[in-house]
Structures are given as structure tokens and as C-alpha cells.
PDB file of C-alpha atoms in Angstrom:
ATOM      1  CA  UNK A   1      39.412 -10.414  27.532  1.00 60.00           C
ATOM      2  CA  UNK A   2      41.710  -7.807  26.330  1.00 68.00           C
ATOM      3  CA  UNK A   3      44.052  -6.270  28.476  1.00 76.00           C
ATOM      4  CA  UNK A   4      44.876  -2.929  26.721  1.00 85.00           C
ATOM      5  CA  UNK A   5      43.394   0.488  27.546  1.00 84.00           C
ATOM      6  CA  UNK A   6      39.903   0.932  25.848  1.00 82.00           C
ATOM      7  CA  UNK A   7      40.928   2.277  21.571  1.00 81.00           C
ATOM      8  CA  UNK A   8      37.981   3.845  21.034  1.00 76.00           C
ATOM      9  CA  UNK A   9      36.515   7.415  22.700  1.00 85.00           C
ATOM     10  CA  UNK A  10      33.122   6.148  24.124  1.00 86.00           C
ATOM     11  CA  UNK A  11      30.733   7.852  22.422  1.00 86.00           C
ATOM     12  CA  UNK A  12      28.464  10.845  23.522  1.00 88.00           C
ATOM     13  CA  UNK A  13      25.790  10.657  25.314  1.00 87.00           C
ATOM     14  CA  UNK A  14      22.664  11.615  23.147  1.00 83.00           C
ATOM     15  CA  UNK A  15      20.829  15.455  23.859  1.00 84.00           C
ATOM     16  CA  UNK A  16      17.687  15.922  26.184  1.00 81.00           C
ATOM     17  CA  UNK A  17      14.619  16.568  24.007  1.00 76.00           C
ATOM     18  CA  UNK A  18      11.648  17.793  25.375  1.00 72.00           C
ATOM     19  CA  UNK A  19       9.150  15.775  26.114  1.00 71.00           C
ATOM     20  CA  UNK A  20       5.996  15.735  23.578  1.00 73.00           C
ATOM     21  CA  UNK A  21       2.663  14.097  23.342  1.00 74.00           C
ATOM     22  CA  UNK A  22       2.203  11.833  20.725  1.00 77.00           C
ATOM     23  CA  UNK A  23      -0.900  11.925  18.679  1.00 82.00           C
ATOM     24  CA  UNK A  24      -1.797   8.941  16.335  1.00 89.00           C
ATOM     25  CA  UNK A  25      -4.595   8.934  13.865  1.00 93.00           C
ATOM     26  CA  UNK A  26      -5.879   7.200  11.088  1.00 94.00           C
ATOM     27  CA  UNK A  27      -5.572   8.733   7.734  1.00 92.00           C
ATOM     28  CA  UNK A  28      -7.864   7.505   4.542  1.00 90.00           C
ATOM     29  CA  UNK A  29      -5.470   6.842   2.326  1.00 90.00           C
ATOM     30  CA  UNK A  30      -4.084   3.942   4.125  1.00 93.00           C
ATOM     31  CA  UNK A  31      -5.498   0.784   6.687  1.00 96.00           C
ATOM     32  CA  UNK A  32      -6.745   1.814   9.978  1.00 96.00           C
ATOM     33  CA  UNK A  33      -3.767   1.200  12.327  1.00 96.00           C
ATOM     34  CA  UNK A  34      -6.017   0.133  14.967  1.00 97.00           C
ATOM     35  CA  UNK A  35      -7.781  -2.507  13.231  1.00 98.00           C
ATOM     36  CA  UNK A  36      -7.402  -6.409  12.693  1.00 98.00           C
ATOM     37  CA  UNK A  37      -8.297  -7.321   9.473  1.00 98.00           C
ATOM     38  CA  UNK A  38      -9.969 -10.291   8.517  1.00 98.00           C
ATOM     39  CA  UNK A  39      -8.431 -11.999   5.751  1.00 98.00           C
ATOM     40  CA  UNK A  40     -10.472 -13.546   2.604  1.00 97.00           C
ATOM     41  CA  UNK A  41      -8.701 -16.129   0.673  1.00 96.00           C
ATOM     42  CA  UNK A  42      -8.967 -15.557  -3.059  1.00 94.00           C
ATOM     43  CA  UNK A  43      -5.972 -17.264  -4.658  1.00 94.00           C
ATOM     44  CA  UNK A  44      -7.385 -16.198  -8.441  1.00 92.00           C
ATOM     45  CA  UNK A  45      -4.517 -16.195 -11.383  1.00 94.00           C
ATOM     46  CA  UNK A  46      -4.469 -13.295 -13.778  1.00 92.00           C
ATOM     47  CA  UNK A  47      -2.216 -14.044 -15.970  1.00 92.00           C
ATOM     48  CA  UNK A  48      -0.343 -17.481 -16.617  1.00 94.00           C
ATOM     49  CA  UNK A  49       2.298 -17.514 -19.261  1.00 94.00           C
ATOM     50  CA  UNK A  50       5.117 -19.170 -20.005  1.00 94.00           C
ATOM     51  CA  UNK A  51       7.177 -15.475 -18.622  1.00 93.00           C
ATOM     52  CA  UNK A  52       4.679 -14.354 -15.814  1.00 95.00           C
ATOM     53  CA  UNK A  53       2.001 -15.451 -13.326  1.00 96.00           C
ATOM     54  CA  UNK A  54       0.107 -12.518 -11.746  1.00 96.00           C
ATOM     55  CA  UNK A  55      -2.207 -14.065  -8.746  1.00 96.00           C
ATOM     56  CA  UNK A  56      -4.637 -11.789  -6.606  1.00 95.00           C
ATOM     57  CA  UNK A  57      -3.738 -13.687  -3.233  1.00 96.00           C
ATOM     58  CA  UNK A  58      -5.831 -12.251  -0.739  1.00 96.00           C
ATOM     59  CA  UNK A  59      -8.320  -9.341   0.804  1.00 96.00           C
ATOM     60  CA  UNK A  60      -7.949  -7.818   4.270  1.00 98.00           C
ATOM     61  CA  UNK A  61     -11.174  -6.773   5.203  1.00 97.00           C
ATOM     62  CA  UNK A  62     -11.645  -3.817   7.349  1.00 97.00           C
ATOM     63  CA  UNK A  63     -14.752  -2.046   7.896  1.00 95.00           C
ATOM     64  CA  UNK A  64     -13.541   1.348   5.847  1.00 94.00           C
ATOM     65  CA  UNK A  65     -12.310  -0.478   3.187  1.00 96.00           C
ATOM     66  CA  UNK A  66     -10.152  -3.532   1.842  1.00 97.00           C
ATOM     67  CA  UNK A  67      -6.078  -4.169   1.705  1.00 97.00           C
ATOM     68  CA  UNK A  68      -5.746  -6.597  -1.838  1.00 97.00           C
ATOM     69  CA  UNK A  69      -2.754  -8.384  -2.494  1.00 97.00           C
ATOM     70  CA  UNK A  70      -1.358  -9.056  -5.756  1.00 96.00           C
ATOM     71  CA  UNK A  71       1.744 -11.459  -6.224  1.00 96.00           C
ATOM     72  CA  UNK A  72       3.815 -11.715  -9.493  1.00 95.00           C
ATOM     73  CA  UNK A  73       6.225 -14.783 -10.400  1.00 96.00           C
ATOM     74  CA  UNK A  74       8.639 -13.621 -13.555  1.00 94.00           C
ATOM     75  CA  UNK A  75      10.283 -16.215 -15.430  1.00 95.00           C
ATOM     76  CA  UNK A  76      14.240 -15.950 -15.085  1.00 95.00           C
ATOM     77  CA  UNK A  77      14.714 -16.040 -18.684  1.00 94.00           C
ATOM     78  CA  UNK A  78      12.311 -13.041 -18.851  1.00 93.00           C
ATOM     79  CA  UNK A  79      13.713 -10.946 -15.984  1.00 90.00           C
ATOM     80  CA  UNK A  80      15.738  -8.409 -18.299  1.00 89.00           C
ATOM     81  CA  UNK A  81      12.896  -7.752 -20.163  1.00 88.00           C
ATOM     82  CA  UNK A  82      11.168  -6.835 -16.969  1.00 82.00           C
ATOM     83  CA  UNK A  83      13.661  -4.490 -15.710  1.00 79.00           C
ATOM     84  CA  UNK A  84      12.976  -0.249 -16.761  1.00 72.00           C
ATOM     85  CA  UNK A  85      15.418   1.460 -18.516  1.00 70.00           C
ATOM     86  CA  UNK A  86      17.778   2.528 -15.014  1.00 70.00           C
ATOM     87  CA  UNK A  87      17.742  -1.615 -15.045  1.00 67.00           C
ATOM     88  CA  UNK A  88      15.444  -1.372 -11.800  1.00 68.00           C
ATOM     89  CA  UNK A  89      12.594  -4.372 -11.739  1.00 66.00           C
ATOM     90  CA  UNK A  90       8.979  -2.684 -13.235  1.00 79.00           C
ATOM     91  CA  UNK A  91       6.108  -3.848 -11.874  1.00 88.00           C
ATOM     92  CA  UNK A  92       2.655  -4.739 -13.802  1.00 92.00           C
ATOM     93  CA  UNK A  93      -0.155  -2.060 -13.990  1.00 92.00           C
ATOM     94  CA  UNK A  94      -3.052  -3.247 -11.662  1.00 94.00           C
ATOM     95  CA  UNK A  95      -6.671  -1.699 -11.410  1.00 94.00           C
ATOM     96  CA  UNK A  96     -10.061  -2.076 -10.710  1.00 93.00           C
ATOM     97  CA  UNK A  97     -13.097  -1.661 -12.835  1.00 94.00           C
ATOM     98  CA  UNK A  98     -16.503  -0.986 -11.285  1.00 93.00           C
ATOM     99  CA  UNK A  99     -19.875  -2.062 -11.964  1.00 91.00           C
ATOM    100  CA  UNK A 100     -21.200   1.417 -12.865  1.00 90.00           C
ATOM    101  CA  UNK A 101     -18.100   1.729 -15.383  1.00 91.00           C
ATOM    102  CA  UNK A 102     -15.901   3.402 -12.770  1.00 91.00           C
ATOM    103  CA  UNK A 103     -12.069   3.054 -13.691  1.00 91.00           C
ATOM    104  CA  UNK A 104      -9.666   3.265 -10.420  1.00 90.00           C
ATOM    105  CA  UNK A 105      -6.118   2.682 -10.530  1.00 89.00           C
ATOM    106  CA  UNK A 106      -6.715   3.881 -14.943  1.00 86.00           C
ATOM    107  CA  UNK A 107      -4.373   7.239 -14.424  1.00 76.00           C
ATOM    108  CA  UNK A 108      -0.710   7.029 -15.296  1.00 58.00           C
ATOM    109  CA  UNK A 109       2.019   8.107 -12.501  1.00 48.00           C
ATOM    110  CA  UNK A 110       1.983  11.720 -11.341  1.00 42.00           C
ATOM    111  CA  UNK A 111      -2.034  12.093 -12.208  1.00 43.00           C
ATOM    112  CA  UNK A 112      -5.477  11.038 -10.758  1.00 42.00           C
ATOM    113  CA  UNK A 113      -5.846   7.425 -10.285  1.00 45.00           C
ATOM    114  CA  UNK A 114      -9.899   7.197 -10.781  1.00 45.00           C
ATOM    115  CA  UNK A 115     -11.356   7.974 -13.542  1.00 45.00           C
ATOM    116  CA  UNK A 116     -15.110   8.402 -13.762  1.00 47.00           C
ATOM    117  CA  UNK A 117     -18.180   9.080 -11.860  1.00 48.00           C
ATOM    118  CA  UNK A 118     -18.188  10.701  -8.518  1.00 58.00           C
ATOM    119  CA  UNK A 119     -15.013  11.769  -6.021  1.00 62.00           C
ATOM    120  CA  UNK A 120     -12.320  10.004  -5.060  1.00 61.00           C
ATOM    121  CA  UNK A 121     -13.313   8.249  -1.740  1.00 62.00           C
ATOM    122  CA  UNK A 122     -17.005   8.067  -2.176  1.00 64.00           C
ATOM    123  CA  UNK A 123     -18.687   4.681  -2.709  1.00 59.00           C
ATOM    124  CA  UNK A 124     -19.180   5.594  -6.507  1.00 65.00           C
ATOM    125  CA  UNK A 125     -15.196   6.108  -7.222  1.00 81.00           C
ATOM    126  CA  UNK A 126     -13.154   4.664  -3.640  1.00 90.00           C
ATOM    127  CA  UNK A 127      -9.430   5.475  -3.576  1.00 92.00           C
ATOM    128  CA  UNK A 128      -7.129   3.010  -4.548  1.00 93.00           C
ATOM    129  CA  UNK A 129      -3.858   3.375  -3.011  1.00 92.00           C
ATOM    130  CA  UNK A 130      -0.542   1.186  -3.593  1.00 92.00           C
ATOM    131  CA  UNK A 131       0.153   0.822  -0.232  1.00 93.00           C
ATOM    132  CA  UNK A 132       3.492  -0.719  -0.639  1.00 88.00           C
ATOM    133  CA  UNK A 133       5.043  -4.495  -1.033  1.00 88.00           C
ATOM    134  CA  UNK A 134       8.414  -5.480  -2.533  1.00 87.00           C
ATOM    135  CA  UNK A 135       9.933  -5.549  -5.977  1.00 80.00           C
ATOM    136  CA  UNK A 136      12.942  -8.167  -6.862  1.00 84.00           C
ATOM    137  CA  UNK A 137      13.866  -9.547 -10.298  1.00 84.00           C
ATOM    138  CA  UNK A 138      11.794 -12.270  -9.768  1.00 92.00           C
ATOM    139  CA  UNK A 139       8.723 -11.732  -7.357  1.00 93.00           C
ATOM    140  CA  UNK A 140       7.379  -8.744  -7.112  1.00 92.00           C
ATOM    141  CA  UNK A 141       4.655  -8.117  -4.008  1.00 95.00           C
ATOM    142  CA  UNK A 142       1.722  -5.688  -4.609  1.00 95.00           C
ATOM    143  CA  UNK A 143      -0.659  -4.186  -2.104  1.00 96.00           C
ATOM    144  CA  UNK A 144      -3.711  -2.052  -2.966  1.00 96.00           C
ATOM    145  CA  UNK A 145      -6.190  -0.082  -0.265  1.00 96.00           C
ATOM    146  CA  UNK A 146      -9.151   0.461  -1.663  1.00 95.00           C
ATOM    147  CA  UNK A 147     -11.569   2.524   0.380  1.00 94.00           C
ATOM    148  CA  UNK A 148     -14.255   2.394   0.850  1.00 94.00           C
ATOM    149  CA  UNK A 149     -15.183  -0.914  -0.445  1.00 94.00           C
ATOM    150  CA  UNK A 150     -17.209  -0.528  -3.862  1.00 92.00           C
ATOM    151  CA  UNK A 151     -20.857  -1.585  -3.666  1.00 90.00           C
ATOM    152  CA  UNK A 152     -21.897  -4.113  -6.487  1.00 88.00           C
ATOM    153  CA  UNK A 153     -19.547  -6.166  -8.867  1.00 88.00           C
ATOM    154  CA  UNK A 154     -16.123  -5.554  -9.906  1.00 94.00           C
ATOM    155  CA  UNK A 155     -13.233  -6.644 -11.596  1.00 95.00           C
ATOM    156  CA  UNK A 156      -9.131  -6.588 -11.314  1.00 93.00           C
ATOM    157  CA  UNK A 157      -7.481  -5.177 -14.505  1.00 95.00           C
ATOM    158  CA  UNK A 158      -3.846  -6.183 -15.034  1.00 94.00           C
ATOM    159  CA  UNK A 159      -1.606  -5.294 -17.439  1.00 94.00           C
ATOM    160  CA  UNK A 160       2.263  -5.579 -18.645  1.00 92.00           C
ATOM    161  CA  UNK A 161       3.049  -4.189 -21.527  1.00 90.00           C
ATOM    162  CA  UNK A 162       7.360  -5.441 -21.068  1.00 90.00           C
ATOM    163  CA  UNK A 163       6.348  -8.876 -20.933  1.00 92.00           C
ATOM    164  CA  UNK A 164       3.336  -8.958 -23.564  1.00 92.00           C
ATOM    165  CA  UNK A 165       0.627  -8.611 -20.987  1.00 93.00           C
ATOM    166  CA  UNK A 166      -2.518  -7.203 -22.311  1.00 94.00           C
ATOM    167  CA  UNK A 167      -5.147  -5.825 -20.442  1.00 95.00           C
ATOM    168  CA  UNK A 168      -7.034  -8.948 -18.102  1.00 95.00           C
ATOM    169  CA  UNK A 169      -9.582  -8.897 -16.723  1.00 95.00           C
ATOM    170  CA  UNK A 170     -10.547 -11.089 -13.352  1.00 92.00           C
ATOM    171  CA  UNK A 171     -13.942 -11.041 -11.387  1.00 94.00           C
ATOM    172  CA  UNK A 172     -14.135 -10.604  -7.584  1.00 92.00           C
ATOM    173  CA  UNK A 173     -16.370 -11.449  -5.305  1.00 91.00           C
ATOM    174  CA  UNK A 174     -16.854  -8.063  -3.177  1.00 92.00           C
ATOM    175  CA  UNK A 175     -19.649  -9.230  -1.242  1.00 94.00           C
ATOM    176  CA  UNK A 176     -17.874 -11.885   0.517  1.00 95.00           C
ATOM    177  CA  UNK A 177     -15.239  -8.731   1.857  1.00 95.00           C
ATOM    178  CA  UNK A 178     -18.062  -7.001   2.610  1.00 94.00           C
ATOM    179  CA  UNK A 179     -19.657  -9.621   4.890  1.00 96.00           C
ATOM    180  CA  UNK A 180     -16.021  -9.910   6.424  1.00 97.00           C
ATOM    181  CA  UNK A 181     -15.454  -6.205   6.932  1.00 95.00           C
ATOM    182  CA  UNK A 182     -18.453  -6.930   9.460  1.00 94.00           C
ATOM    183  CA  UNK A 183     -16.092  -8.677  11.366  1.00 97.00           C
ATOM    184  CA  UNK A 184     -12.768  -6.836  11.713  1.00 98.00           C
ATOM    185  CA  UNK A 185     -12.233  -6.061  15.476  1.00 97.00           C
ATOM    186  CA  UNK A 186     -11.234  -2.720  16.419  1.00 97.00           C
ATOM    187  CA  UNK A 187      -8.431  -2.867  19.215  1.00 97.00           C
ATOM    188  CA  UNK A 188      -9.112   0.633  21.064  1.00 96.00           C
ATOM    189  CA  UNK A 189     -10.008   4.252  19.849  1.00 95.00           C
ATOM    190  CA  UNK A 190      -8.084   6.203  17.689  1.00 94.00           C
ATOM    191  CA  UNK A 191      -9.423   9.653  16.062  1.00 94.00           C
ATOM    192  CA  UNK A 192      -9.941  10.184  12.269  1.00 91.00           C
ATOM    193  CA  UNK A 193      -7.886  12.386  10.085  1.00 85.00           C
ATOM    194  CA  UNK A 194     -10.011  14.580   7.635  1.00 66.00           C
ATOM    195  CA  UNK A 195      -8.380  15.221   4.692  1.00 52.00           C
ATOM    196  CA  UNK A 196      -9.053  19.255   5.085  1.00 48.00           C
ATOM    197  CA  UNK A 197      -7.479  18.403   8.376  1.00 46.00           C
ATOM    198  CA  UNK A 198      -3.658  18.133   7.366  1.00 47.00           C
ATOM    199  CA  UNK A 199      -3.985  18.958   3.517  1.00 45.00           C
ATOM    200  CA  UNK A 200      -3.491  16.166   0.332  1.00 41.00           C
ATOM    201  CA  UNK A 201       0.084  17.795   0.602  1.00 38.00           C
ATOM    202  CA  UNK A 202       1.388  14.983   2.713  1.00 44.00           C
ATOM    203  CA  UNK A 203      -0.163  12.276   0.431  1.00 42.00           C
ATOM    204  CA  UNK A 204       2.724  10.394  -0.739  1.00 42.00           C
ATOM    205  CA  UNK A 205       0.823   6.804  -1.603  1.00 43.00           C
ATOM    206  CA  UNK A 206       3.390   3.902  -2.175  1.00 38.00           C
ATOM    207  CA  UNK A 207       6.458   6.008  -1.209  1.00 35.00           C
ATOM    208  CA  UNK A 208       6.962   4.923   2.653  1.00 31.00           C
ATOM    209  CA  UNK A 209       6.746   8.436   3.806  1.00 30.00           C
ATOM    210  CA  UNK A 210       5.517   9.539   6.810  1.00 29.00           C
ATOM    211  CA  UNK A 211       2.668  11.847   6.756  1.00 31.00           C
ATOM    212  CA  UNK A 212       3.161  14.281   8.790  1.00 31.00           C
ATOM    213  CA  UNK A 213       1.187  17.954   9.787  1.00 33.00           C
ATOM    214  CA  UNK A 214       2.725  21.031  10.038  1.00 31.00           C
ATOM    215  CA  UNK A 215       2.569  20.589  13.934  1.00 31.00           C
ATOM    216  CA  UNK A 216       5.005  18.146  14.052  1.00 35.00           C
ATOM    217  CA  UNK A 217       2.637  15.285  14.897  1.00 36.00           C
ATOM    218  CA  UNK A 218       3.382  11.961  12.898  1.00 36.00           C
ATOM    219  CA  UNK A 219       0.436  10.037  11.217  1.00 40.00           C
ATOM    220  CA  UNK A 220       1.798   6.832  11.138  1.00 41.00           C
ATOM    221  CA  UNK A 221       3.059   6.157  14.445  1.00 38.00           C
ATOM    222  CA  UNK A 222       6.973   8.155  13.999  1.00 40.00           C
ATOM    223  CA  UNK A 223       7.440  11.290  15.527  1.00 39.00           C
ATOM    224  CA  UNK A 224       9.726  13.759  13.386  1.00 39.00           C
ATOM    225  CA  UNK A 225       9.856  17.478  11.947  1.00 36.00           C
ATOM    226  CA  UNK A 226       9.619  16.822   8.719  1.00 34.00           C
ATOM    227  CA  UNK A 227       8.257  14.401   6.254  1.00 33.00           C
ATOM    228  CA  UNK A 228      10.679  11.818   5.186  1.00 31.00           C
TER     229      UNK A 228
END
């Protein structure tokens, strides 16, 4: 234990803020945050080459829709071709083609991601969402909400055009999440967010942001002013 008078100033102590409610909802373009999932093995490869192996790992079922995971292995010898042009890692392009010849996930960045019959959201065209994961040289974690889940057959489309990856094409078995969705256990209330009720403004899908209104009440569980 030091002897010597304390260096440092101690610092100040932080400002009163008023007290507010906090009001938590669950927005469509993401998992219900109220929800435990129940989780459907699928463990399908993709792709298996000598650079990459692209795996669809799992489903979280939920009864508004279904979390899918993809995983991706990269070959060290292959990373630099795998990297964009500010030498960042890319990621493969992963979709979802519908019975009824619905495309989701088909629109480049900055436009519509479904392409086809009916709205976005509706059983005919659900939303597909990248709803985050992690991105290193050699692993790269996917996760796609897809809401709500599509009736019928579908497929996973993957593709990676740096690495030689055409366009694949895997089957899924939907009606096994849809049996499971049955079963996800809701852990207490929580209201709905419309999307007329805050605006497609805040949606920011895959960037970590917070979605917030314009009264200052966060969607996702942080309070703030302003959408970071």
C-alpha cells in the first residue's frame, strides 16, 4: 500500500437524469426478445471445396418466424482472395428460394431483398433479415431471420463469386421448423411494433443499430436519443 497522497483528481460524479419509463417491444425485422427458441439441428454443407466449406448449422424456431445460421470455413491459402478491396474479410451471398418461385435475400446491397410475388413479410415473400454474426479471415458466422416462416418447400442459395462459388442450391426441411415453432415458449408479454408504428426509417438490418422512435423509446432493450 502506497503511502503518497492520492495522483489522480477523483473523478466526477456522473449528472442526475430524470427518471423515464422504459418501453420494450418487439419489432418484425428481428427475433422476438421475449421468446426461447427451439433449436433444429440441420448440419447440411453447401459448398465443400478445397478453399471453402459453407454449412447451414442450425434453425431457431420461433412462432413468427425462424433465426438460420450459416457458418463458413475459408482455407488459409485462400484468405486474400476473400478479403474486398479495403482488405476487409467478404462474406458469401446467401438466400432463399421459395416453392412458388419467390426469390428472398436476390437484391444486391442498398435495394429490396425479395424479389417476387406478394409483400415483404407476408407468407408469399417473408423478410429475410441478416441479423448479424461475425466476420474473421477465416470463419465467418451468418445469421438470417426469416419471418414469417414460408409455407411449402424451399431451398438455401449460396454463392461466392471471390472464391469460385457458383450459385448452390440446398433443400430444407421447413416443416420440421414449423412443427418446432409450435413449441417456442414465450417468457412474459411484450407489445408488437407495427411497422406504420415507428416508420422503416429506423430499419438498419445487419448494422447493430438500435432502433429507436422519435420518442426516445429504444426497441431493443437500450435507452438513448438517438439511433446509434
Amino acid at each position: 500500500m502506497s503511502s503518497r497522497e492520492p495522483f489522480f483528481e477523483p473523478p466526477l460524479p456522473p449528472p442526475e437524469e430524470p427518471e423515464r419509463d422504459r418501453q420494450f417491444a418487439n419489432v418484425p425485422w428481428s427475433p422476438p426478445i421475449n421468446v426461447v427458441p427451439v433449436v433444429v439441428p440441420i448440419g447440411v454443407d453447401v459448398v465443400v471445396t478445397d478453399d471453402v466449406v459453407i454449412r447451414v448449422m442450425d434453425a431457431q424456431a420461433y412462432g413468427r418466424g425462424v433465426l438460420l445460421r450459416v457458418e463458413t470455413w475459408v482455407h488459409p491459402e485462400s484468405a486474400m482472395r476473400a478479403q474486398d478491396r479495403h482488405g476487409m474479410p467478404e462474406e458469401p451471398q446467401v438466400g432463399m428460394l421459395l416453392g412458388d418461385g419467390t426469390k428472398v435475400g436476390a437484391g444486391g446491397p442498398g435495394h429490396s431483398p425479395d424479389v417476387g410475388p406478394g409483400e415483404p413479410g407476408t407468407a408469399s415473400a417473408p423478410l429475410f433479415v441478416n441479423a448479424g454474426g461475425g466476420a474473421g479471415e477465416l470463419r465467418v458466422t451468418q445469421t438470417w431471420w426469416v419471418s414469417p416462416v414460408p409455407d411449402g418447400a424451399a431451398e438455401m442459395v449460396v454463392a461466392w463469386t471471390a472464391l469460385d462459388v457458383p450459385e448452390t442450391f440446398v433443400p430444407l426441411d421447413l416443416d420440421v421448423v414449423r412443427d418446432a415453432s409450435a413449441r417456442a415458449k414465450e417468457l412474459w408479454p411484450l407489445p408488437d411494433v407495427e411497422d406504420g408504428s415507428y416508420g422503416w426509417f429506423a430499419y438498419a438490418p445487419g448494422g447493430h443499430t438500435a432502433y429507436t422512435s422519435s420518442l426516445g423509446h429504444s426497441l431493443d432493450g437500450d435507452d438513448d436519443d438517438s439511433a446509434r
